[in-house]
Short mmCIF file of C-alpha atoms in Angstrom, two decimals:
data_model
loop_
_atom_site.label_atom_id
_atom_site.label_comp_id
_atom_site.label_asym_id
_atom_site.label_seq_id
_atom_site.Cartn_x
_atom_site.Cartn_y
_atom_site.Cartn_z
CA UNK F 1 130.65 -112.06 -26.22
CA UNK F 2 131.50 -111.04 -22.59
CA UNK F 3 129.78 -107.66 -23.05
CA UNK F 4 126.52 -109.50 -24.39
CA UNK F 5 126.66 -111.95 -21.45
CA UNK F 6 126.88 -109.28 -18.73
CA UNK F 7 124.06 -107.32 -20.42
CA UNK F 8 121.81 -110.30 -20.34
CA UNK F 9 122.65 -110.93 -16.72
CA UNK F 10 121.99 -107.33 -15.68
CA UNK F 11 118.78 -107.26 -17.76
CA UNK F 12 117.63 -110.49 -16.02
CA UNK F 13 118.30 -109.02 -12.39
CA UNK F 14 116.86 -105.69 -13.48
CA UNK F 15 113.69 -107.23 -14.78
CA UNK F 16 113.20 -109.28 -11.53
CA UNK F 17 114.02 -106.24 -9.46
CA UNK F 18 111.23 -104.22 -11.17
CA UNK F 19 108.94 -107.38 -10.66
CA UNK F 20 109.93 -107.32 -6.96
CA UNK F 21 108.69 -103.69 -6.81
CA UNK F 22 105.47 -104.72 -8.45
CA UNK F 23 104.96 -107.58 -5.98
CA UNK F 24 105.70 -105.36 -3.06
CA UNK F 25 103.15 -102.80 -4.23
CA UNK F 26 100.49 -105.56 -4.89
CA UNK F 27 101.23 -107.02 -1.34
CA UNK F 28 100.90 -103.52 0.17
CA UNK F 29 97.54 -102.88 -1.36
CA UNK F 30 96.27 -106.54 -0.68
CA UNK F 31 97.11 -106.53 2.99
CA UNK F 32 95.90 -102.93 3.39
CA UNK F 33 92.55 -104.26 1.93
CA UNK F 34 92.61 -106.95 4.58
CA UNK F 35 93.25 -104.57 7.44
CA UNK F 36 90.57 -102.10 6.04
CA UNK F 37 88.00 -104.91 6.75
CA UNK F 38 88.75 -104.39 10.49
CA UNK F 39 88.63 -100.53 10.08
CA UNK F 40 86.24 -99.59 7.25
CA UNK F 41 86.27 -100.18 3.46
CA UNK F 42 86.71 -96.34 2.85
CA UNK F 43 90.12 -96.51 4.61
CA UNK F 44 91.76 -98.66 1.95
CA UNK F 45 94.62 -96.86 0.20
CA UNK F 46 93.22 -96.53 -3.36
CA UNK F 47 89.98 -95.16 -2.04
CA UNK F 48 91.50 -92.84 0.50
CA UNK F 49 94.17 -91.52 -1.95
CA UNK F 50 91.49 -91.10 -4.65
CA UNK F 51 89.15 -89.33 -2.39
CA UNK F 52 92.02 -86.95 -1.25
CA UNK F 53 92.85 -86.34 -4.76
CA UNK F 54 89.26 -85.29 -5.54
CA UNK F 55 89.23 -83.02 -2.43
CA UNK F 56 92.27 -81.18 -3.63
CA UNK F 57 91.40 -80.98 -7.30
CA UNK F 58 90.56 -77.38 -8.40
CA UNK F 59 86.96 -76.89 -9.48
CA UNK F 60 87.87 -76.27 -13.05
CA UNK F 61 89.67 -79.60 -13.29
CA UNK F 62 86.84 -81.42 -11.79
CA UNK F 63 84.54 -79.78 -14.27
CA UNK F 64 86.85 -80.84 -17.13
CA UNK F 65 86.89 -84.42 -15.79
CA UNK F 66 83.06 -84.64 -15.77
CA UNK F 67 82.73 -83.10 -19.24
CA UNK F 68 85.47 -85.42 -20.67
CA UNK F 69 84.67 -88.71 -18.90
CA UNK F 70 81.15 -88.28 -17.82
CA UNK F 71 80.08 -90.80 -15.13
CA UNK F 72 83.28 -92.75 -15.72
CA UNK F 73 85.48 -90.05 -14.12
CA UNK F 74 85.84 -92.07 -10.90
CA UNK F 75 86.89 -95.24 -12.75
CA UNK F 76 89.45 -93.22 -14.80
CA UNK F 77 90.80 -91.60 -11.53
CA UNK F 78 91.10 -95.12 -9.87
CA UNK F 79 92.88 -96.58 -12.96
CA UNK F 80 95.18 -93.58 -13.00
CA UNK F 81 96.01 -94.08 -9.35
CA UNK F 82 96.64 -97.82 -10.01
CA UNK F 83 98.79 -97.11 -13.01
CA UNK F 84 100.76 -94.44 -11.07
CA UNK F 85 101.37 -96.90 -8.23
CA UNK F 86 102.52 -99.54 -10.77
CA UNK F 87 105.12 -97.13 -12.24
CA UNK F 88 106.25 -96.10 -8.82
CA UNK F 89 106.58 -99.67 -7.67
CA UNK F 90 108.68 -100.61 -10.86
CA UNK F 91 111.05 -97.65 -10.24
CA UNK F 92 111.32 -98.56 -6.57
CA UNK F 93 112.25 -102.11 -7.46
CA UNK F 94 115.08 -100.93 -9.72
CA UNK F 95 116.19 -98.46 -7.09
CA UNK F 96 116.36 -101.19 -4.40
CA UNK F 97 118.62 -103.34 -6.55
CA UNK F 98 121.38 -100.80 -5.97
CA UNK F 99 120.15 -99.33 -2.62
CA UNK F 100 118.18 -102.00 -0.84
CA UNK F 101 117.33 -100.05 2.25
CA UNK F 102 116.30 -96.92 0.27
CA UNK F 103 113.97 -98.92 -1.87
CA UNK F 104 112.26 -100.42 1.23
CA UNK F 105 112.09 -96.97 2.75
CA UNK F 106 110.36 -95.65 -0.37
CA UNK F 107 107.62 -98.27 0.05
CA UNK F 108 107.13 -97.12 3.60
CA UNK F 109 106.88 -93.53 2.22
CA UNK F 110 103.98 -94.75 0.03
CA UNK F 111 102.27 -95.93 3.30
CA UNK F 112 102.84 -92.57 4.96
CA UNK F 113 101.08 -90.86 1.88
CA UNK F 114 98.22 -93.31 2.07
CA UNK F 115 97.88 -92.75 5.90
CA UNK F 116 97.88 -88.92 5.40
CA UNK F 117 95.23 -89.18 2.74
CA UNK F 118 92.96 -91.42 4.78
CA UNK F 119 93.03 -89.27 7.94
CA UNK F 120 92.53 -86.00 5.89
CA UNK F 121 89.19 -87.19 4.44
CA UNK F 122 86.02 -85.38 5.57
CA UNK F 123 84.51 -88.55 6.94
CA UNK F 124 87.68 -89.81 8.61
CA UNK F 125 87.34 -91.52 11.97
CA UNK F 126 90.85 -90.46 13.06
CA UNK F 127 94.28 -92.13 13.00
CA UNK F 128 92.75 -95.51 12.86
CA UNK F 129 91.82 -94.84 9.20
CA UNK F 130 95.50 -94.72 8.45
CA UNK F 131 96.36 -98.20 9.72
CA UNK F 132 95.52 -99.99 6.48
CA UNK F 133 97.93 -97.98 4.45
CA UNK F 134 100.66 -98.02 7.05
CA UNK F 135 100.50 -101.77 7.83
CA UNK F 136 100.20 -102.60 4.13
CA UNK F 137 103.31 -100.48 3.47
CA UNK F 138 105.22 -102.31 6.23
CA UNK F 139 104.40 -105.68 4.49
CA UNK F 140 105.43 -104.33 1.19
CA UNK F 141 108.70 -102.85 2.43
CA UNK F 142 109.70 -106.22 4.15
CA UNK F 143 108.82 -108.13 1.07
CA UNK F 144 110.85 -105.92 -1.11
CA UNK F 145 113.88 -106.17 1.16
CA UNK F 146 113.74 -109.97 1.19
CA UNK F 147 113.19 -110.32 -2.67
CA UNK F 148 116.02 -107.91 -3.40
CA UNK F 149 118.22 -109.87 -0.99
CA UNK F 150 117.81 -112.82 -3.38
CA UNK F 151 119.06 -110.75 -6.18
CA UNK F 152 122.06 -109.22 -4.60
CA UNK F 153 125.55 -110.63 -5.28
CA UNK F 154 127.32 -111.26 -1.95
CA UNK F 155 130.52 -109.24 -1.76
CA UNK F 156 132.60 -112.32 -0.91
CA UNK F 157 131.91 -113.89 -4.36
CA UNK F 158 132.42 -110.79 -6.44
CA UNK F 159 136.19 -111.25 -6.79
CA UNK F 160 135.79 -114.88 -7.79
CA UNK F 161 133.23 -113.88 -10.43
CA UNK F 162 135.72 -111.42 -12.01
CA UNK F 163 138.53 -114.07 -12.02
CA UNK F 164 136.16 -116.63 -13.41
CA UNK F 165 135.16 -114.23 -16.20
CA UNK F 166 138.73 -113.66 -17.18
CA UNK F 167 139.61 -117.28 -16.91
CA UNK F 168 136.68 -118.30 -19.19
CA UNK F 169 137.63 -115.80 -21.80
CA UNK F 170 135.80 -116.66 -24.98
CA UNK F 171 134.47 -120.06 -23.62
CA UNK F 172 130.99 -121.52 -23.66
CA UNK F 173 128.33 -118.97 -23.36
CA UNK F 174 126.25 -121.28 -21.05
CA UNK F 175 129.19 -121.52 -18.75
CA UNK F 176 129.72 -117.86 -18.72
CA UNK F 177 126.10 -117.13 -17.81
CA UNK F 178 126.11 -119.64 -14.98
CA UNK F 179 129.39 -118.17 -13.66
CA UNK F 180 128.02 -114.67 -13.83
CA UNK F 181 124.86 -115.59 -12.07
CA UNK F 182 126.51 -117.69 -9.44
CA UNK F 183 126.35 -114.89 -6.83
CA UNK F 184 122.48 -114.66 -6.50
CA UNK F 185 119.74 -117.11 -5.64
CA UNK F 186 117.46 -117.53 -8.65
CA UNK F 187 115.52 -120.44 -7.20
CA UNK F 188 115.14 -118.72 -3.74
CA UNK F 189 113.89 -115.59 -5.53
CA UNK F 190 111.17 -117.54 -7.59
CA UNK F 191 110.08 -119.43 -4.48
CA UNK F 192 109.72 -116.17 -2.38
CA UNK F 193 108.06 -114.22 -5.14
CA UNK F 194 105.58 -117.14 -5.87
CA UNK F 195 104.76 -117.40 -2.15
CA UNK F 196 104.36 -113.74 -1.82
CA UNK F 197 102.08 -113.48 -4.80
CA UNK F 198 99.88 -116.23 -3.50
CA UNK F 199 99.74 -114.84 0.08
CA UNK F 200 98.86 -111.39 -1.30
CA UNK F 201 96.14 -112.65 -3.50
CA UNK F 202 94.54 -114.64 -0.67
CA UNK F 203 94.79 -111.53 1.64
CA UNK F 204 93.11 -109.27 -0.91
CA UNK F 205 90.39 -111.82 -1.51
CA UNK F 206 89.70 -112.13 2.16
CA UNK F 207 89.65 -108.44 2.70
CA UNK F 208 87.13 -107.89 -0.17
CA UNK F 209 85.04 -110.68 1.25
CA UNK F 210 85.00 -109.20 4.71
CA UNK F 211 84.37 -105.76 3.30
CA UNK F 212 81.48 -107.07 1.41
CA UNK F 213 79.66 -108.24 4.56
CA UNK F 214 78.46 -104.83 5.45
CA UNK F 215 77.30 -104.24 1.82
CA UNK F 216 75.27 -107.44 1.93
CA UNK F 217 73.47 -106.20 5.07
CA UNK F 218 72.64 -103.02 3.38
CA UNK F 219 71.46 -104.81 0.19
CA UNK F 220 69.20 -107.05 2.38
CA UNK F 221 67.85 -104.08 4.19
CA UNK F 222 66.91 -102.31 0.99
CA UNK F 223 65.33 -105.50 -0.47
CA UNK F 224 63.11 -105.72 2.67
CA UNK F 225 61.71 -102.20 2.32
CA UNK F 226 58.12 -101.81 1.19
CA UNK F 227 57.31 -98.11 0.59
CA UNK F 228 53.94 -97.13 2.17
CA UNK F 229 51.38 -95.41 0.11
CA UNK F 230 51.87 -91.54 0.07
CA UNK F 231 49.62 -89.51 2.12
CA UNK F 232 49.83 -86.83 -0.45
CA UNK F 233 50.20 -88.62 -3.89
CA UNK F 234 51.39 -86.88 -6.94
CA UNK F 235 48.87 -85.78 -9.44
CA UNK F 236 48.48 -87.85 -12.55
CA UNK F 237 50.96 -86.65 -15.20
CA UNK F 238 48.86 -84.98 -17.96
CA UNK F 239 48.72 -87.25 -21.03
CA UNK F 240 50.00 -84.30 -23.19
CA UNK F 241 53.17 -84.05 -21.12
CA UNK F 242 54.78 -86.97 -22.74
CA UNK F 243 55.76 -86.48 -26.42
CA UNK F 244 56.28 -89.67 -28.49
CA UNK F 245 59.06 -88.39 -30.86
CA UNK F 246 62.01 -90.56 -31.65
CA UNK F 247 65.15 -89.23 -30.02
CA UNK F 248 63.58 -87.01 -27.41
CA UNK F 249 64.48 -87.58 -23.73
CA UNK F 250 61.70 -89.57 -21.98
CA UNK F 251 59.60 -87.57 -19.58
CA UNK F 252 60.58 -89.82 -16.73
CA UNK F 253 64.17 -90.86 -16.61
CA UNK F 254 64.55 -94.48 -15.58
CA UNK F 255 66.62 -95.02 -12.46
CA UNK F 256 69.38 -96.99 -14.23
CA UNK F 257 70.00 -94.11 -16.67
CA UNK F 258 69.54 -91.26 -14.21
CA UNK F 259 72.68 -89.10 -14.15
CA UNK F 260 75.10 -89.58 -11.22
CA UNK F 261 77.56 -86.91 -10.21
CA UNK F 262 79.23 -87.07 -6.81
CA UNK F 263 82.67 -87.46 -5.22
CA UNK F 264 82.26 -90.97 -3.80
CA UNK F 265 84.83 -93.37 -5.28
CA UNK F 266 83.08 -96.25 -3.58
CA UNK F 267 79.27 -95.91 -3.44
CA UNK F 268 78.16 -96.03 0.30
CA UNK F 269 76.01 -98.95 1.04
CA UNK F 270 74.22 -98.11 4.29
CA UNK F 271 72.03 -100.58 6.26
CA UNK F 272 68.70 -98.81 6.63
CA UNK F 273 68.25 -100.72 10.04
CA UNK F 274 71.23 -98.90 11.59
CA UNK F 275 70.76 -95.58 9.82
CA UNK F 276 70.08 -92.53 11.95
CA UNK F 277 69.42 -88.88 11.11
CA UNK F 278 69.98 -86.11 13.51
CA UNK F 279 68.55 -82.59 13.23
CA UNK F 280 70.28 -79.92 15.48
CA UNK F 281 71.80 -76.48 15.59
CA UNK F 282 70.78 -72.73 15.80
CA UNK F 283 67.08 -72.23 16.36
CA UNK F 284 66.43 -75.98 17.06
CA UNK F 285 64.34 -76.02 20.14
CA UNK F 286 64.70 -79.86 20.57
CA UNK F 287 67.13 -82.04 18.72
CA UNK F 288 65.55 -84.75 16.56
CA UNK F 289 66.98 -88.28 15.90
CA UNK F 290 65.09 -90.22 13.51
CA UNK F 291 65.35 -93.89 12.26
CA UNK F 292 64.45 -94.99 8.68
CA UNK F 293 61.28 -96.52 10.10
CA UNK F 294 60.40 -93.27 11.82
CA UNK F 295 60.42 -91.61 8.33
CA UNK F 296 58.31 -94.41 6.73
CA UNK F 297 55.78 -94.02 9.56
CA UNK F 298 55.20 -90.30 8.85
CA UNK F 299 52.92 -88.93 6.22
CA UNK F 300 54.84 -89.13 2.98
CA UNK F 301 54.53 -86.94 -0.11
CA UNK F 302 54.90 -88.07 -3.65
CA UNK F 303 56.15 -85.42 -6.27
CA UNK F 304 57.34 -85.08 -9.82
CA UNK F 305 60.60 -83.16 -9.58
CA UNK F 306 63.39 -82.58 -12.21
CA UNK F 307 66.91 -82.49 -10.80
CA UNK F 308 69.82 -80.57 -12.46
CA UNK F 309 73.65 -80.76 -11.69
CA UNK F 310 75.57 -77.55 -11.67
CA UNK F 311 78.19 -79.25 -13.80
CA UNK F 312 75.72 -79.58 -16.59
CA UNK F 313 76.97 -77.56 -19.51
CA UNK F 314 74.66 -76.06 -22.02
CA UNK F 315 73.08 -78.90 -23.78
CA UNK F 316 74.64 -81.41 -21.38
CA UNK F 317 73.25 -84.62 -20.00
CA UNK F 318 73.23 -84.02 -16.10
CA UNK F 319 69.50 -83.26 -15.80
CA UNK F 320 66.81 -85.92 -15.22
CA UNK F 321 63.29 -86.38 -14.08
CA UNK F 322 61.80 -88.72 -11.49
CA UNK F 323 58.83 -89.30 -9.26
CA UNK F 324 60.00 -89.16 -5.66
CA UNK F 325 58.51 -90.17 -2.34
CA UNK F 326 59.66 -88.76 0.94
CA UNK F 327 59.00 -86.71 4.09
CA UNK F 328 58.35 -83.02 3.73
CA UNK F 329 61.59 -81.41 5.19
CA UNK F 330 59.87 -78.24 6.35
CA UNK F 331 57.62 -80.29 8.56
CA UNK F 332 60.51 -81.87 10.34
CA UNK F 333 62.16 -78.55 10.81
CA UNK F 334 59.00 -76.97 12.18
CA UNK F 335 58.67 -79.86 14.65
CA UNK F 336 62.20 -79.09 15.87
CA UNK F 337 61.19 -75.53 16.47
CA UNK F 338 63.05 -74.02 13.45
CA UNK F 339 61.77 -70.76 11.91
CA UNK F 340 62.95 -69.18 8.68
CA UNK F 341 64.93 -65.94 8.61
CA UNK F 342 61.89 -64.22 7.34
CA UNK F 343 60.05 -65.13 10.60
CA UNK F 344 62.93 -64.31 12.91
CA UNK F 345 64.83 -67.58 12.81
CA UNK F 346 68.54 -67.23 13.72
CA UNK F 347 69.80 -69.85 11.14
CA UNK F 348 69.77 -69.07 7.34
CA UNK F 349 71.68 -72.12 6.26
CA UNK F 350 71.11 -75.89 6.43
CA UNK F 351 74.20 -77.92 6.35
CA UNK F 352 73.37 -81.51 5.23
CA UNK F 353 76.14 -84.05 5.99
CA UNK F 354 76.52 -87.44 4.15
CA UNK F 355 77.91 -90.69 5.57
CA UNK F 356 80.93 -90.16 3.26
CA UNK F 357 81.67 -86.75 4.84
CA UNK F 358 80.11 -84.56 1.98
CA UNK F 359 78.64 -81.30 3.24
CA UNK F 360 76.02 -79.32 1.34
CA UNK F 361 74.57 -75.80 2.27
CA UNK F 362 70.97 -75.01 1.55
CA UNK F 363 69.06 -71.80 2.35
CA UNK F 364 66.61 -72.33 5.09
CA UNK F 365 64.26 -69.79 3.50
CA UNK F 366 64.06 -71.92 0.33
CA UNK F 367 63.29 -75.14 2.24
CA UNK F 368 60.48 -73.50 4.13
CA UNK F 369 58.87 -71.27 1.53
CA UNK F 370 56.24 -73.92 0.60
CA UNK F 371 58.04 -75.77 -2.08
CA UNK F 372 58.21 -79.59 -1.88
CA UNK F 373 61.59 -79.95 -0.28
CA UNK F 374 61.90 -83.42 1.01
CA UNK F 375 63.92 -86.22 2.50
CA UNK F 376 63.37 -88.74 -0.19
CA UNK F 377 63.09 -92.46 0.46
CA UNK F 378 61.72 -93.56 -2.95
CA UNK F 379 62.47 -92.88 -6.65
CA UNK F 380 60.11 -93.95 -9.43
CA UNK F 381 58.09 -96.40 -7.36
CA UNK F 382 61.01 -98.15 -5.59
CA UNK F 383 63.33 -97.50 -2.60
CA UNK F 384 66.14 -95.19 -3.72
CA UNK F 385 69.00 -97.08 -5.53
CA UNK F 386 72.33 -97.02 -3.65
CA UNK F 387 73.93 -94.78 -6.27
CA UNK F 388 71.13 -92.23 -5.72
CA UNK F 389 71.35 -92.07 -2.01
CA UNK F 390 69.71 -95.07 -0.23
CA UNK F 391 68.30 -95.03 2.32
CA UNK F 392 67.60 -91.27 2.37
CA UNK F 393 68.54 -88.33 0.37
CA UNK F 394 67.55 -84.66 0.40
CA UNK F 395 66.26 -82.72 -2.57
CA UNK F 396 64.91 -79.11 -3.00
CA UNK F 397 63.12 -78.21 -6.14
CA UNK F 398 64.66 -75.22 -8.02
CA UNK F 399 68.19 -75.53 -6.56
CA UNK F 400 71.16 -77.08 -8.17
CA UNK F 401 72.27 -80.39 -6.59
CA UNK F 402 75.28 -79.25 -4.94
CA UNK F 403 73.34 -77.01 -2.69
CA UNK F 404 70.30 -79.14 -2.08
CA UNK F 405 70.52 -82.88 -3.02
CA UNK F 406 72.56 -84.45 -0.34
CA UNK F 407 72.74 -88.33 -0.88
CA UNK F 408 73.22 -90.80 1.96
CA UNK F 409 72.35 -87.98 4.39
CA UNK F 410 72.80 -88.54 8.05
CA UNK F 411 73.08 -85.08 9.66
CA UNK F 412 71.19 -81.78 9.32
CA UNK F 413 72.65 -78.76 11.17
CA UNK F 414 71.01 -75.33 11.21
CA UNK F 415 73.60 -72.64 11.03
CA UNK F 416 74.47 -69.45 9.12
CA UNK F 417 76.26 -68.88 5.84
CA UNK F 418 78.72 -66.59 7.64
CA UNK F 419 79.60 -69.31 10.15
CA UNK F 420 80.27 -72.14 7.77
CA UNK F 421 81.32 -72.92 4.17
CA UNK F 422 80.28 -76.37 2.93
CA UNK F 423 82.36 -78.59 0.65
CA UNK F 424 81.65 -76.91 -2.68
CA UNK F 425 81.66 -73.45 -1.50
CA UNK F 426 85.21 -73.94 -0.16
CA UNK F 427 86.06 -74.92 -3.86
CA UNK F 428 84.97 -71.75 -5.59
CA UNK F 429 81.27 -72.51 -6.14
CA UNK F 430 78.65 -70.00 -5.16
CA UNK F 431 76.71 -70.25 -1.75
CA UNK F 432 73.35 -70.02 -3.35
CA UNK F 433 72.48 -71.57 -6.74
CA UNK F 434 68.98 -71.36 -8.10
CA UNK F 435 68.64 -73.27 -11.37
CA UNK F 436 68.92 -71.24 -14.44
CA UNK F 437 66.44 -71.20 -17.36
CA UNK F 438 67.82 -73.76 -19.84
CA UNK F 439 66.82 -75.68 -22.86
CA UNK F 440 68.32 -78.50 -24.98
CA UNK F 441 67.91 -79.97 -28.48
CA UNK F 442 67.71 -83.79 -28.15
CA UNK F 443 67.09 -84.41 -31.89
CA UNK F 444 68.43 -84.19 -34.46
CA UNK F 445 71.84 -84.93 -32.94
CA UNK F 446 74.86 -82.77 -33.70
CA UNK F 447 76.40 -83.37 -37.04
CA UNK F 448 73.34 -85.41 -37.97
CA UNK F 449 72.38 -85.89 -41.75
CA UNK F 450 68.59 -85.60 -41.82
CA UNK F 451 66.91 -85.86 -45.21
CA UNK F 452 65.19 -82.78 -46.82
CA UNK F 453 61.53 -82.24 -45.93
CA UNK F 454 59.89 -82.20 -42.62
CA UNK F 455 62.36 -82.77 -39.85
CA UNK F 456 61.00 -82.94 -36.29
CA UNK F 457 63.24 -80.86 -33.91
CA UNK F 458 62.57 -81.73 -30.29
CA UNK F 459 64.00 -81.64 -26.89
CA UNK F 460 63.47 -80.42 -23.31
CA UNK F 461 63.34 -77.12 -21.26
CA UNK F 462 63.54 -76.51 -17.62
CA UNK F 463 63.25 -73.81 -15.04
CA UNK F 464 62.46 -75.70 -11.88
CA UNK F 465 60.07 -73.98 -9.46
CA UNK F 466 59.31 -71.32 -12.08
CA UNK F 467 58.16 -73.44 -15.06
CA UNK F 468 58.51 -73.02 -18.86
CA UNK F 469 56.18 -70.61 -20.61
CA UNK F 470 57.70 -70.59 -24.12
CA UNK F 471 60.32 -72.35 -26.27
CA UNK F 472 61.63 -70.79 -29.49
CA UNK F 473 63.72 -72.23 -32.40
CA UNK F 474 65.91 -70.40 -34.79
CA UNK F 475 67.32 -71.92 -38.04
CA UNK F 476 70.68 -70.29 -39.00
CA UNK F 477 70.26 -66.48 -38.41
CA UNK F 478 66.63 -66.43 -39.20
CA UNK F 479 63.70 -65.31 -37.00
CA UNK F 480 62.81 -67.04 -33.70
CA UNK F 481 59.77 -69.22 -34.21
CA UNK F 482 57.68 -70.73 -31.39
CA UNK F 483 58.04 -74.42 -30.76
CA UNK F 484 55.01 -76.71 -29.85
CA UNK F 485 54.94 -77.30 -26.00
CA UNK F 486 53.93 -80.50 -24.38
CA UNK F 487 51.73 -79.86 -21.38
CA UNK F 488 53.39 -78.58 -18.33
CA UNK F 489 53.22 -81.12 -15.53
CA UNK F 490 54.22 -78.97 -12.65
CA UNK F 491 56.59 -75.98 -12.28
CA UNK F 492 59.03 -78.35 -10.78
CA UNK F 493 59.34 -80.51 -13.89
CA UNK F 494 61.07 -80.03 -17.21
CA UNK F 495 58.80 -79.68 -20.38
CA UNK F 496 59.15 -81.34 -23.59
CA UNK F 497 58.90 -79.48 -26.88
CA UNK F 498 58.81 -79.89 -30.64
CA UNK F 499 59.10 -77.98 -33.83
CA UNK F 500 58.36 -79.34 -37.43
CA UNK F 501 61.08 -77.90 -39.47
CA UNK F 502 60.99 -77.76 -43.23
CA UNK F 503 64.59 -78.71 -43.96
CA UNK F 504 66.34 -77.64 -47.20
CA UNK F 505 69.57 -79.17 -48.45
CA UNK F 506 72.86 -77.97 -47.07
CA UNK F 507 74.40 -77.08 -43.75
CA UNK F 508 72.29 -75.45 -40.99
CA UNK F 509 72.55 -74.33 -37.39
CA UNK F 510 69.53 -75.04 -35.11
CA UNK F 511 69.36 -72.90 -31.98
CA UNK F 512 66.90 -73.11 -29.01
CA UNK F 513 66.04 -70.78 -26.28
CA UNK F 514 63.27 -70.81 -23.44
CA UNK F 515 61.28 -68.44 -21.49
CA UNK F 516 60.24 -69.14 -17.88
CA UNK F 517 56.88 -68.26 -16.33
CA UNK F 518 58.32 -65.18 -14.67
CA UNK F 519 58.90 -63.71 -18.19
CA UNK F 520 62.71 -64.19 -18.06
CA UNK F 521 64.16 -65.20 -21.44
CA UNK F 522 67.06 -67.64 -21.39
CA UNK F 523 70.21 -65.44 -21.88
CA UNK F 524 72.48 -65.94 -24.86
CA UNK F 525 75.54 -65.09 -22.66
CA UNK F 526 77.78 -68.08 -22.38
CA UNK F 527 79.19 -68.82 -18.93
CA UNK F 528 80.99 -71.74 -17.59
CA UNK F 529 79.53 -74.03 -14.96
CA UNK F 530 81.71 -72.44 -12.15
CA UNK F 531 80.57 -70.64 -9.94
CA UNK F 532 76.81 -71.12 -10.19
CA UNK F 533 75.87 -72.99 -13.47
CA UNK F 534 76.32 -72.67 -17.14
CA UNK F 535 74.29 -70.23 -19.37
CA UNK F 536 73.76 -69.76 -23.02
CA UNK F 537 71.74 -71.02 -25.96
CA UNK F 538 72.10 -74.55 -27.17
CA UNK F 539 72.85 -75.18 -30.90
CA UNK F 540 73.41 -78.09 -33.15
CA UNK F 541 74.88 -78.09 -36.62
CA UNK F 542 73.40 -80.56 -39.14
CA UNK F 543 73.72 -81.21 -42.93
CA UNK F 544 70.57 -81.93 -44.78
CA UNK F 545 70.88 -84.34 -47.62
#
């Protein structure tokens, strides 16, 4: 009976010690959130640690995360960070029960890690970014020390407890438990823990509310935007460019389903009224600083452009089409005195910087060769959504997004490829990345079970800034047969295609390949997305009933 009683007491104290660790961790995060409201939301520990983790993750692992979790990759990362912190907090609580000061020191160590992560981010404003993590950890360490103090048996009562246990022998179990627990303050622990939980919840709520104020200003600024009519509108999309086949990707991708791939754990919400863009660097005769209204006051162009992410695997979803409105980037560069290398300009690379510290490198020659590279302010007839770069993003037809499509842009520097490696180049991706000729089967879906007879095979093909000339389909190992092409809108857009297949019962493999307007046939050779985009033919396996 004595053994059982002691185990229950130890279990009770151990459980409460683990709970103390959780409360300390919760308090650390909550008060850090409150402090971040005085610094900036991006300095909160989960965001800072998550961003630092993304920065240090090898390119192959990032690619795996995007393939596995899609656009939920950031949510998975944040949940993983919270789960790790919870396990760490539980362990620290149990450690503190035996080594009180060591446990409190471990909480402070957590603060040091958060501080280091915050100040190491590309958009860090310096040591001040580390204050939320550091001050939050101090609160957590003090709380853990206090709570564990309520669970610790004072040394002066220990001998009495042992004697009482011997005297009680096989006595009443309730009396035994009361005797064994007489050395720690259950009521004091519960009062302190409840007060700490309430205070932490309030601090976190206040912090989130304060952090939300800047977001509300940004939302209000976007709601007030009325995009001017473009001086150079897009040509009407040919009626034959849009196929009405069930299962095929729509020619225009709606904003709410357009793919999103970036490293921002928290989507930046920038107030258009305070936004500024600076253009400077090599070959710039006079630096330019532009406001959002300055851009709207300039002649705007409207263009149909398909974007593709370099992380898009063969047959993958990270490609989409939209109608964009913006200012021609080449015009701004010329106004600043910039010349392309082919005309003697000293800069061959544009480094675009985002408000979250992201850097992308784009060839100056490609931006100034006559294509419709732009600083976009609108997408499918409305101001850019926040997730797609409001107030302004950059895009260059024919280049993968990681070298051209800087969202939330605030700085353009003219430099050289030899002088500077932007974010993704430092992480094993290629310096230059023209989009490869690709095609995809949208319908039937992999492992589908269509009925025998005429089955419409359909999908999209793209080779931005070159255009698609031909799409071919192969059934099993049979001959390549031409698909029916929808009209080509422009060379910067994808092209829909279809093929009426006379399906026979059994298992079949359907394969597609495209040819661009330069005559280049999509290669069969399979490559990974790193370093400059995936290649290979897309196939689907179906069973015909």
